[in-house]
mmCIF file with all atom_site columns, C-alpha atoms in Angstrom:
data_model
loop_
_atom_site.group_PDB
_atom_site.id
_atom_site.type_symbol
_atom_site.label_atom_id
_atom_site.label_alt_id
_atom_site.label_comp_id
_atom_site.label_asym_id
_atom_site.label_entity_id
_atom_site.label_seq_id
_atom_site.pdbx_PDB_ins_code
_atom_site.Cartn_x
_atom_site.Cartn_y
_atom_site.Cartn_z
_atom_site.occupancy
_atom_site.B_iso_or_equiv
_atom_site.pdbx_formal_charge
_atom_site.auth_seq_id
_atom_site.auth_comp_id
_atom_site.auth_asym_id
_atom_site.auth_atom_id
_atom_site.pdbx_PDB_model_num
ATOM 1   C CA . MET A 1 1   ? 7.176   -3.164  1.245   1.00 68.00 ? 1   MET A CA 1
ATOM 2   C CA . THR A 1 2   ? 4.719   -1.997  3.883   1.00 72.00 ? 2   THR A CA 1
ATOM 3   C CA . PHE A 1 3   ? 2.214   -4.714  2.970   1.00 71.00 ? 3   PHE A CA 1
ATOM 4   C CA . GLY A 1 4   ? 4.978   -7.284  3.349   1.00 70.00 ? 4   GLY A CA 1
ATOM 5   C CA . THR A 1 5   ? 6.191   -6.101  6.725   1.00 72.00 ? 5   THR A CA 1
ATOM 6   C CA . LEU A 1 6   ? 2.732   -5.542  8.198   1.00 71.00 ? 6   LEU A CA 1
ATOM 7   C CA . ARG A 1 7   ? 0.674   -8.355  6.704   1.00 73.00 ? 7   ARG A CA 1
ATOM 8   C CA . LEU A 1 8   ? 2.984   -11.012 5.276   1.00 76.00 ? 8   LEU A CA 1
ATOM 9   C CA . ALA A 1 9   ? 5.752   -11.158 7.899   1.00 74.00 ? 9   ALA A CA 1
ATOM 10  C CA . PRO A 1 10  ? 3.529   -12.724 10.599  1.00 81.00 ? 10  PRO A CA 1
ATOM 11  C CA . ILE A 1 11  ? 2.124   -15.240 8.085   1.00 80.00 ? 11  ILE A CA 1
ATOM 12  C CA . LEU A 1 12  ? 5.623   -16.138 6.885   1.00 82.00 ? 12  LEU A CA 1
ATOM 13  C CA . ALA A 1 13  ? 6.773   -16.679 10.463  1.00 84.00 ? 13  ALA A CA 1
ATOM 14  C CA . GLU A 1 14  ? 3.879   -19.091 11.069  1.00 85.00 ? 14  GLU A CA 1
ATOM 15  C CA . PHE A 1 15  ? 4.631   -20.858 7.774   1.00 85.00 ? 15  PHE A CA 1
ATOM 16  C CA . ALA A 1 16  ? 8.314   -21.232 8.757   1.00 84.00 ? 16  ALA A CA 1
ATOM 17  C CA . LYS A 1 17  ? 7.268   -22.731 12.109  1.00 88.00 ? 17  LYS A CA 1
ATOM 18  C CA . ALA A 1 18  ? 4.862   -25.183 10.476  1.00 91.00 ? 18  ALA A CA 1
ATOM 19  C CA . TYR A 1 19  ? 7.305   -26.264 7.729   1.00 88.00 ? 19  TYR A CA 1
ATOM 20  C CA . PRO A 1 20  ? 10.848  -26.331 9.170   1.00 90.00 ? 20  PRO A CA 1
ATOM 21  C CA . GLU A 1 21  ? 12.115  -28.258 6.126   1.00 89.00 ? 21  GLU A CA 1
ATOM 22  C CA . VAL A 1 22  ? 11.335  -25.306 3.823   1.00 85.00 ? 22  VAL A CA 1
ATOM 23  C CA . SER A 1 23  ? 13.873  -22.502 3.430   1.00 82.00 ? 23  SER A CA 1
ATOM 24  C CA . LEU A 1 24  ? 12.623  -18.978 2.861   1.00 80.00 ? 24  LEU A CA 1
ATOM 25  C CA . GLU A 1 25  ? 14.566  -16.070 1.444   1.00 78.00 ? 25  GLU A CA 1
ATOM 26  C CA . VAL A 1 26  ? 12.248  -13.074 1.494   1.00 79.00 ? 26  VAL A CA 1
ATOM 27  C CA . GLN A 1 27  ? 12.941  -9.556  0.285   1.00 75.00 ? 27  GLN A CA 1
ATOM 28  C CA . PHE A 1 28  ? 10.593  -6.663  0.950   1.00 75.00 ? 28  PHE A CA 1
ATOM 29  C CA . THR A 1 29  ? 10.850  -3.883  -1.613  1.00 74.00 ? 29  THR A CA 1
ATOM 30  C CA . ASP A 1 30  ? 8.617   -1.463  -3.423  1.00 70.00 ? 30  ASP A CA 1
ATOM 31  C CA . ARG A 1 31  ? 10.714  -1.882  -6.555  1.00 70.00 ? 31  ARG A CA 1
ATOM 32  C CA . MET A 1 32  ? 9.121   -3.825  -9.423  1.00 71.00 ? 32  MET A CA 1
ATOM 33  C CA . VAL A 1 33  ? 11.262  -6.949  -9.711  1.00 70.00 ? 33  VAL A CA 1
ATOM 34  C CA . SER A 1 34  ? 11.579  -9.357  -12.624 1.00 74.00 ? 34  SER A CA 1
ATOM 35  C CA . LEU A 1 35  ? 10.800  -12.760 -11.173 1.00 72.00 ? 35  LEU A CA 1
ATOM 36  C CA . VAL A 1 36  ? 12.618  -14.817 -13.797 1.00 72.00 ? 36  VAL A CA 1
ATOM 37  C CA . ASP A 1 37  ? 15.604  -12.499 -14.382 1.00 76.00 ? 37  ASP A CA 1
ATOM 38  C CA . GLU A 1 38  ? 16.219  -11.909 -10.684 1.00 76.00 ? 38  GLU A CA 1
ATOM 39  C CA . GLY A 1 39  ? 15.553  -15.454 -9.480  1.00 75.00 ? 39  GLY A CA 1
ATOM 40  C CA . PHE A 1 40  ? 12.339  -14.980 -7.517  1.00 77.00 ? 40  PHE A CA 1
ATOM 41  C CA . ASP A 1 41  ? 9.740   -17.746 -7.242  1.00 80.00 ? 41  ASP A CA 1
ATOM 42  C CA . LEU A 1 42  ? 6.900   -15.432 -6.261  1.00 78.00 ? 42  LEU A CA 1
ATOM 43  C CA . ALA A 1 43  ? 6.074   -11.749 -5.880  1.00 80.00 ? 43  ALA A CA 1
ATOM 44  C CA . VAL A 1 44  ? 3.188   -10.098 -4.097  1.00 78.00 ? 44  VAL A CA 1
ATOM 45  C CA . ARG A 1 45  ? 1.860   -7.030  -5.868  1.00 78.00 ? 45  ARG A CA 1
ATOM 46  C CA . VAL A 1 46  ? -0.913  -4.561  -5.124  1.00 74.00 ? 46  VAL A CA 1
ATOM 47  C CA . GLY A 1 47  ? -3.019  -3.469  -8.079  1.00 74.00 ? 47  GLY A CA 1
ATOM 48  C CA . ARG A 1 48  ? -3.886  -4.796  -11.509 1.00 73.00 ? 48  ARG A CA 1
ATOM 49  C CA . PRO A 1 49  ? -1.194  -7.121  -12.913 1.00 71.00 ? 49  PRO A CA 1
ATOM 50  C CA . ARG A 1 50  ? 0.461   -5.664  -15.996 1.00 73.00 ? 50  ARG A CA 1
ATOM 51  C CA . ASP A 1 51  ? 2.929   -8.432  -16.847 1.00 68.00 ? 51  ASP A CA 1
ATOM 52  C CA . SER A 1 52  ? 1.252   -11.047 -19.041 1.00 70.00 ? 52  SER A CA 1
ATOM 53  C CA . THR A 1 53  ? 4.201   -13.432 -18.614 1.00 73.00 ? 53  THR A CA 1
ATOM 54  C CA . LEU A 1 54  ? 3.142   -14.016 -15.008 1.00 80.00 ? 54  LEU A CA 1
ATOM 55  C CA . VAL A 1 55  ? 0.266   -15.930 -13.463 1.00 83.00 ? 55  VAL A CA 1
ATOM 56  C CA . ALA A 1 56  ? -1.702  -13.843 -10.976 1.00 84.00 ? 56  ALA A CA 1
ATOM 57  C CA . ARG A 1 57  ? -3.667  -15.275 -8.065  1.00 87.00 ? 57  ARG A CA 1
ATOM 58  C CA . LYS A 1 58  ? -5.822  -12.844 -6.125  1.00 87.00 ? 58  LYS A CA 1
ATOM 59  C CA . LEU A 1 59  ? -5.141  -12.982 -2.382  1.00 84.00 ? 59  LEU A CA 1
ATOM 60  C CA . ILE A 1 60  ? -7.197  -10.170 -0.859  1.00 80.00 ? 60  ILE A CA 1
ATOM 61  C CA . GLU A 1 61  ? -8.506  -6.707  -1.572  1.00 84.00 ? 61  GLU A CA 1
ATOM 62  C CA . ALA A 1 62  ? -6.924  -3.625  -0.027  1.00 80.00 ? 62  ALA A CA 1
ATOM 63  C CA . GLY A 1 63  ? -8.518  -0.213  -0.055  1.00 85.00 ? 63  GLY A CA 1
ATOM 64  C CA . THR A 1 64  ? -7.248  3.253   0.661   1.00 89.00 ? 64  THR A CA 1
ATOM 65  C CA . MET A 1 65  ? -8.545  5.831   3.091   1.00 94.00 ? 65  MET A CA 1
ATOM 66  C CA . THR A 1 66  ? -7.795  9.441   3.897   1.00 96.00 ? 66  THR A CA 1
ATOM 67  C CA . VAL A 1 67  ? -6.931  10.044  7.536   1.00 98.00 ? 67  VAL A CA 1
ATOM 68  C CA . ALA A 1 68  ? -5.799  12.844  9.814   1.00 98.00 ? 68  ALA A CA 1
ATOM 69  C CA . SER A 1 69  ? -5.237  13.326  13.511  1.00 98.00 ? 69  SER A CA 1
ATOM 70  C CA . PRO A 1 70  ? -8.048  14.802  15.602  1.00 98.00 ? 70  PRO A CA 1
ATOM 71  C CA . GLU A 1 71  ? -5.677  17.673  16.460  1.00 98.00 ? 71  GLU A CA 1
ATOM 72  C CA . TYR A 1 72  ? -5.056  18.519  12.800  1.00 98.00 ? 72  TYR A CA 1
ATOM 73  C CA . LEU A 1 73  ? -8.782  18.496  12.034  1.00 98.00 ? 73  LEU A CA 1
ATOM 74  C CA . ALA A 1 74  ? -9.570  20.668  15.084  1.00 98.00 ? 74  ALA A CA 1
ATOM 75  C CA . ALA A 1 75  ? -7.037  23.240  13.896  1.00 97.00 ? 75  ALA A CA 1
ATOM 76  C CA . ARG A 1 76  ? -7.688  23.126  10.137  1.00 97.00 ? 76  ARG A CA 1
ATOM 77  C CA . GLY A 1 77  ? -11.235 21.817  9.756   1.00 97.00 ? 77  GLY A CA 1
ATOM 78  C CA . THR A 1 78  ? -12.531 18.604  8.231   1.00 97.00 ? 78  THR A CA 1
ATOM 79  C CA . PRO A 1 79  ? -12.811 18.341  4.449   1.00 97.00 ? 79  PRO A CA 1
ATOM 80  C CA . GLU A 1 80  ? -16.381 17.595  3.385   1.00 96.00 ? 80  GLU A CA 1
ATOM 81  C CA . VAL A 1 81  ? -15.683 16.678  -0.256  1.00 96.00 ? 81  VAL A CA 1
ATOM 82  C CA . PRO A 1 82  ? -12.447 15.542  -1.928  1.00 96.00 ? 82  PRO A CA 1
ATOM 83  C CA . GLN A 1 83  ? -12.003 18.914  -3.654  1.00 96.00 ? 83  GLN A CA 1
ATOM 84  C CA . ASP A 1 84  ? -11.612 20.506  -0.184  1.00 97.00 ? 84  ASP A CA 1
ATOM 85  C CA . LEU A 1 85  ? -8.164  18.893  0.025   1.00 97.00 ? 85  LEU A CA 1
ATOM 86  C CA . VAL A 1 86  ? -6.763  21.825  -1.951  1.00 95.00 ? 86  VAL A CA 1
ATOM 87  C CA . HIS A 1 87  ? -7.046  23.808  1.311   1.00 95.00 ? 87  HIS A CA 1
ATOM 88  C CA . HIS A 1 88  ? -5.182  21.206  3.387   1.00 97.00 ? 88  HIS A CA 1
ATOM 89  C CA . ASP A 1 89  ? -1.648  19.976  3.933   1.00 97.00 ? 89  ASP A CA 1
ATOM 90  C CA . CYS A 1 90  ? -1.491  16.555  2.312   1.00 98.00 ? 90  CYS A CA 1
ATOM 91  C CA . ILE A 1 91  ? 1.164   13.988  3.129   1.00 98.00 ? 91  ILE A CA 1
ATOM 92  C CA . LEU A 1 92  ? 2.279   12.363  -0.114  1.00 97.00 ? 92  LEU A CA 1
ATOM 93  C CA . ASP A 1 93  ? 3.371   8.759   -0.673  1.00 93.00 ? 93  ASP A CA 1
ATOM 94  C CA . THR A 1 94  ? 5.613   8.199   -3.700  1.00 90.00 ? 94  THR A CA 1
ATOM 95  C CA . ASN A 1 95  ? 4.452   4.587   -3.945  1.00 84.00 ? 95  ASN A CA 1
ATOM 96  C CA . PHE A 1 96  ? 1.169   5.756   -5.456  1.00 83.00 ? 96  PHE A CA 1
ATOM 97  C CA . ARG A 1 97  ? 1.035   5.832   -9.242  1.00 81.00 ? 97  ARG A CA 1
ATOM 98  C CA . ASP A 1 98  ? 0.759   9.629   -9.005  1.00 89.00 ? 98  ASP A CA 1
ATOM 99  C CA . PRO A 1 99  ? 1.443   10.906  -5.467  1.00 91.00 ? 99  PRO A CA 1
ATOM 100 C CA . HIS A 1 100 ? -0.014  14.332  -6.366  1.00 95.00 ? 100 HIS A CA 1
ATOM 101 C CA . CYS A 1 101 ? -3.376  12.926  -7.500  1.00 93.00 ? 101 CYS A CA 1
ATOM 102 C CA . TRP A 1 102 ? -5.542  10.977  -5.062  1.00 94.00 ? 102 TRP A CA 1
ATOM 103 C CA . PRO A 1 103 ? -8.307  8.625   -6.290  1.00 90.00 ? 103 PRO A CA 1
ATOM 104 C CA . PHE A 1 104 ? -11.849 8.763   -4.978  1.00 93.00 ? 104 PHE A CA 1
ATOM 105 C CA . ALA A 1 105 ? -15.157 7.059   -5.779  1.00 92.00 ? 105 ALA A CA 1
ATOM 106 C CA . GLY A 1 106 ? -16.613 7.376   -9.241  1.00 90.00 ? 106 GLY A CA 1
ATOM 107 C CA . GLY A 1 107 ? -13.236 7.741   -10.925 1.00 89.00 ? 107 GLY A CA 1
ATOM 108 C CA . LEU A 1 108 ? -12.677 11.176  -9.367  1.00 93.00 ? 108 LEU A CA 1
ATOM 109 C CA . GLU A 1 109 ? -9.006  12.109  -9.097  1.00 93.00 ? 109 GLU A CA 1
ATOM 110 C CA . VAL A 1 110 ? -8.144  15.143  -6.995  1.00 95.00 ? 110 VAL A CA 1
ATOM 111 C CA . PRO A 1 111 ? -4.868  17.048  -7.257  1.00 96.00 ? 111 PRO A CA 1
ATOM 112 C CA . VAL A 1 112 ? -3.198  17.422  -3.846  1.00 97.00 ? 112 VAL A CA 1
ATOM 113 C CA . SER A 1 113 ? -0.060  19.054  -2.533  1.00 95.00 ? 113 SER A CA 1
ATOM 114 C CA . GLY A 1 114 ? 1.932   19.177  0.646   1.00 95.00 ? 114 GLY A CA 1
ATOM 115 C CA . ARG A 1 115 ? 5.390   19.803  1.987   1.00 96.00 ? 115 ARG A CA 1
ATOM 116 C CA . LEU A 1 116 ? 5.931   16.221  3.208   1.00 97.00 ? 116 LEU A CA 1
ATOM 117 C CA . THR A 1 117 ? 6.608   13.395  0.754   1.00 95.00 ? 117 THR A CA 1
ATOM 118 C CA . TYR A 1 118 ? 7.694   9.920   1.828   1.00 94.00 ? 118 TYR A CA 1
ATOM 119 C CA . SER A 1 119 ? 8.314   6.601   0.108   1.00 88.00 ? 119 SER A CA 1
ATOM 120 C CA . ASP A 1 120 ? 6.620   4.534   2.812   1.00 88.00 ? 120 ASP A CA 1
ATOM 121 C CA . ALA A 1 121 ? 2.975   4.531   3.874   1.00 91.00 ? 121 ALA A CA 1
ATOM 122 C CA . SER A 1 122 ? 3.815   3.781   7.500   1.00 91.00 ? 122 SER A CA 1
ATOM 123 C CA . VAL A 1 123 ? 5.944   6.940   7.652   1.00 94.00 ? 123 VAL A CA 1
ATOM 124 C CA . CYS A 1 124 ? 3.059   8.916   6.108   1.00 96.00 ? 124 CYS A CA 1
ATOM 125 C CA . LEU A 1 125 ? 0.907   7.547   8.923   1.00 96.00 ? 125 LEU A CA 1
ATOM 126 C CA . VAL A 1 126 ? 3.400   8.720   11.568  1.00 96.00 ? 126 VAL A CA 1
ATOM 127 C CA . ALA A 1 127 ? 3.271   12.217  10.065  1.00 97.00 ? 127 ALA A CA 1
ATOM 128 C CA . ALA A 1 128 ? -0.543  12.179  10.044  1.00 98.00 ? 128 ALA A CA 1
ATOM 129 C CA . GLU A 1 129 ? -0.616  11.000  13.673  1.00 98.00 ? 129 GLU A CA 1
ATOM 130 C CA . ALA A 1 130 ? 1.693   13.908  14.535  1.00 98.00 ? 130 ALA A CA 1
ATOM 131 C CA . GLY A 1 131 ? -0.871  16.360  13.159  1.00 98.00 ? 131 GLY A CA 1
ATOM 132 C CA . LEU A 1 132 ? 1.132   17.333  10.084  1.00 98.00 ? 132 LEU A CA 1
ATOM 133 C CA . GLY A 1 133 ? -1.629  16.837  7.526   1.00 98.00 ? 133 GLY A CA 1
ATOM 134 C CA . ILE A 1 134 ? -3.986  14.454  5.799   1.00 98.00 ? 134 ILE A CA 1
ATOM 135 C CA . ALA A 1 135 ? -2.650  11.176  4.383   1.00 97.00 ? 135 ALA A CA 1
ATOM 136 C CA . CYS A 1 136 ? -4.111  8.782   1.844   1.00 95.00 ? 136 CYS A CA 1
ATOM 137 C CA . LEU A 1 137 ? -3.114  5.333   3.090   1.00 93.00 ? 137 LEU A CA 1
ATOM 138 C CA . PRO A 1 138 ? -3.780  1.678   2.445   1.00 89.00 ? 138 PRO A CA 1
ATOM 139 C CA . ASP A 1 139 ? -6.422  0.524   4.917   1.00 90.00 ? 139 ASP A CA 1
ATOM 140 C CA . PHE A 1 140 ? -4.128  -2.167  6.323   1.00 87.00 ? 140 PHE A CA 1
ATOM 141 C CA . VAL A 1 141 ? -1.604  0.560   7.266   1.00 90.00 ? 141 VAL A CA 1
ATOM 142 C CA . ALA A 1 142 ? -4.142  2.857   8.927   1.00 94.00 ? 142 ALA A CA 1
ATOM 143 C CA . ALA A 1 143 ? -6.272  0.214   10.700  1.00 92.00 ? 143 ALA A CA 1
ATOM 144 C CA . ALA A 1 144 ? -4.538  0.020   14.100  1.00 93.00 ? 144 ALA A CA 1
ATOM 145 C CA . SER A 1 145 ? -4.077  3.775   14.390  1.00 96.00 ? 145 SER A CA 1
ATOM 146 C CA . LEU A 1 146 ? -7.694  4.316   13.400  1.00 96.00 ? 146 LEU A CA 1
ATOM 147 C CA . ASN A 1 147 ? -8.919  1.784   15.981  1.00 96.00 ? 147 ASN A CA 1
ATOM 148 C CA . GLU A 1 148 ? -6.818  3.444   18.691  1.00 97.00 ? 148 GLU A CA 1
ATOM 149 C CA . GLY A 1 149 ? -8.029  6.952   17.815  1.00 97.00 ? 149 GLY A CA 1
ATOM 150 C CA . ARG A 1 150 ? -4.642  8.353   16.782  1.00 98.00 ? 150 ARG A CA 1
ATOM 151 C CA . VAL A 1 151 ? -6.202  9.236   13.413  1.00 98.00 ? 151 VAL A CA 1
ATOM 152 C CA . VAL A 1 152 ? -9.738  9.501   12.111  1.00 98.00 ? 152 VAL A CA 1
ATOM 153 C CA . GLN A 1 153 ? -10.998 8.763   8.640   1.00 97.00 ? 153 GLN A CA 1
ATOM 154 C CA . VAL A 1 154 ? -12.144 11.715  6.557   1.00 97.00 ? 154 VAL A CA 1
ATOM 155 C CA . LEU A 1 155 ? -14.076 11.646  3.293   1.00 96.00 ? 155 LEU A CA 1
ATOM 156 C CA . SER A 1 156 ? -15.370 8.147   4.060   1.00 94.00 ? 156 SER A CA 1
ATOM 157 C CA . ASP A 1 157 ? -18.340 8.690   1.717   1.00 94.00 ? 157 ASP A CA 1
ATOM 158 C CA . HIS A 1 158 ? -15.901 9.132   -1.173  1.00 95.00 ? 158 HIS A CA 1
ATOM 159 C CA . VAL A 1 159 ? -13.671 6.052   -0.790  1.00 89.00 ? 159 VAL A CA 1
ATOM 160 C CA . ASP A 1 160 ? -12.352 4.598   -4.047  1.00 84.00 ? 160 ASP A CA 1
ATOM 161 C CA . SER A 1 161 ? -12.890 0.937   -4.927  1.00 82.00 ? 161 SER A CA 1
ATOM 162 C CA . PRO A 1 162 ? -10.320 -1.385  -3.337  1.00 82.00 ? 162 PRO A CA 1
ATOM 163 C CA . SER A 1 163 ? -7.419  -2.813  -5.297  1.00 81.00 ? 163 SER A CA 1
ATOM 164 C CA . ALA A 1 164 ? -6.606  -6.485  -5.343  1.00 83.00 ? 164 ALA A CA 1
ATOM 165 C CA . VAL A 1 165 ? -3.401  -7.906  -3.925  1.00 82.00 ? 165 VAL A CA 1
ATOM 166 C CA . TYR A 1 166 ? -1.959  -10.676 -6.100  1.00 85.00 ? 166 TYR A CA 1
ATOM 167 C CA . ALA A 1 167 ? 0.579   -13.464 -5.747  1.00 83.00 ? 167 ALA A CA 1
ATOM 168 C CA . MET A 1 168 ? 2.522   -13.510 -9.023  1.00 83.00 ? 168 MET A CA 1
ATOM 169 C CA . THR A 1 169 ? 4.452   -16.523 -10.355 1.00 84.00 ? 169 THR A CA 1
ATOM 170 C CA . PRO A 1 170 ? 6.159   -17.240 -13.683 1.00 81.00 ? 170 PRO A CA 1
ATOM 171 C CA . ARG A 1 171 ? 3.843   -18.567 -16.431 1.00 75.00 ? 171 ARG A CA 1
ATOM 172 C CA . ASP A 1 172 ? 4.254   -21.879 -18.289 1.00 64.00 ? 172 ASP A CA 1
ATOM 173 C CA . GLY A 1 173 ? 6.589   -23.496 -15.822 1.00 57.00 ? 173 GLY A CA 1
ATOM 174 C CA . ILE A 1 174 ? 9.353   -20.929 -16.359 1.00 53.00 ? 174 ILE A CA 1
ATOM 175 C CA . GLN A 1 175 ? 11.429  -21.073 -13.244 1.00 55.00 ? 175 GLN A CA 1
ATOM 176 C CA . PRO A 1 176 ? 14.033  -18.632 -12.067 1.00 49.00 ? 176 PRO A CA 1
ATOM 177 C CA . PRO A 1 177 ? 17.622  -19.723 -12.707 1.00 50.00 ? 177 PRO A CA 1
ATOM 178 C CA . ARG A 1 178 ? 19.210  -21.532 -9.785  1.00 54.00 ? 178 ARG A CA 1
ATOM 179 C CA . CYS A 1 179 ? 22.787  -21.333 -8.674  1.00 51.00 ? 179 CYS A CA 1
ATOM 180 C CA . GLY A 1 180 ? 24.819  -24.429 -9.548  1.00 49.00 ? 180 GLY A CA 1
ATOM 181 C CA . CYS A 1 181 ? 27.119  -24.004 -6.535  1.00 49.00 ? 181 CYS A CA 1
#
C-alpha cells in the first residue's frame, strides 16, 4: 500500500491527465489479491512473484535500509554490525515476511524485537523520526526523511540486495470477469 500511495499515485494522476478517455479504479492494499477472481486487470507487487498463473514485468528495484533519528542514536548508540540490533528498540513492520527477522547482506537474517509493531512502513518511519527506535524500511519510504536529516541510515555496509517491484497481469489472455450491468 505504501508503495502505491508514495510512488504510484503521482504517476497515476499524470496518466489520468494524459488519457482522459481511460477510467481508473485503483485500490491500494497490502493484501494479496487474486487478479482473476477479484476482477483486477493488474497488480503491483514487491518481491519475487510466486503465482505462476500471472505474467510478471519488472518495473524497478526497491531496497531496504535501517534508519533511526539522530536523537535516538545519541541516546542509545549506533549499531556497528547487524547483531548489535539485539541491544536496540526495533520498530517492526508486519508487511515483512517475518517482522521479527531483518535481512542483511550475504543472506544474514538477524532476530529483532521491539515494543512497536505497525502494518505500514510510513508509520514505522514516523516512529523512527520520533526517536522511538530503529526501523527497517523500504528505501522509497525513507528517502525524503533521510534527505531532510530527520533520520540517518545505520548499518549501510550491511544492506541486503534490493527486491524487484513487478506489474502482474493474468497469463494467457485470462481476463477478470466483467459486470454485465
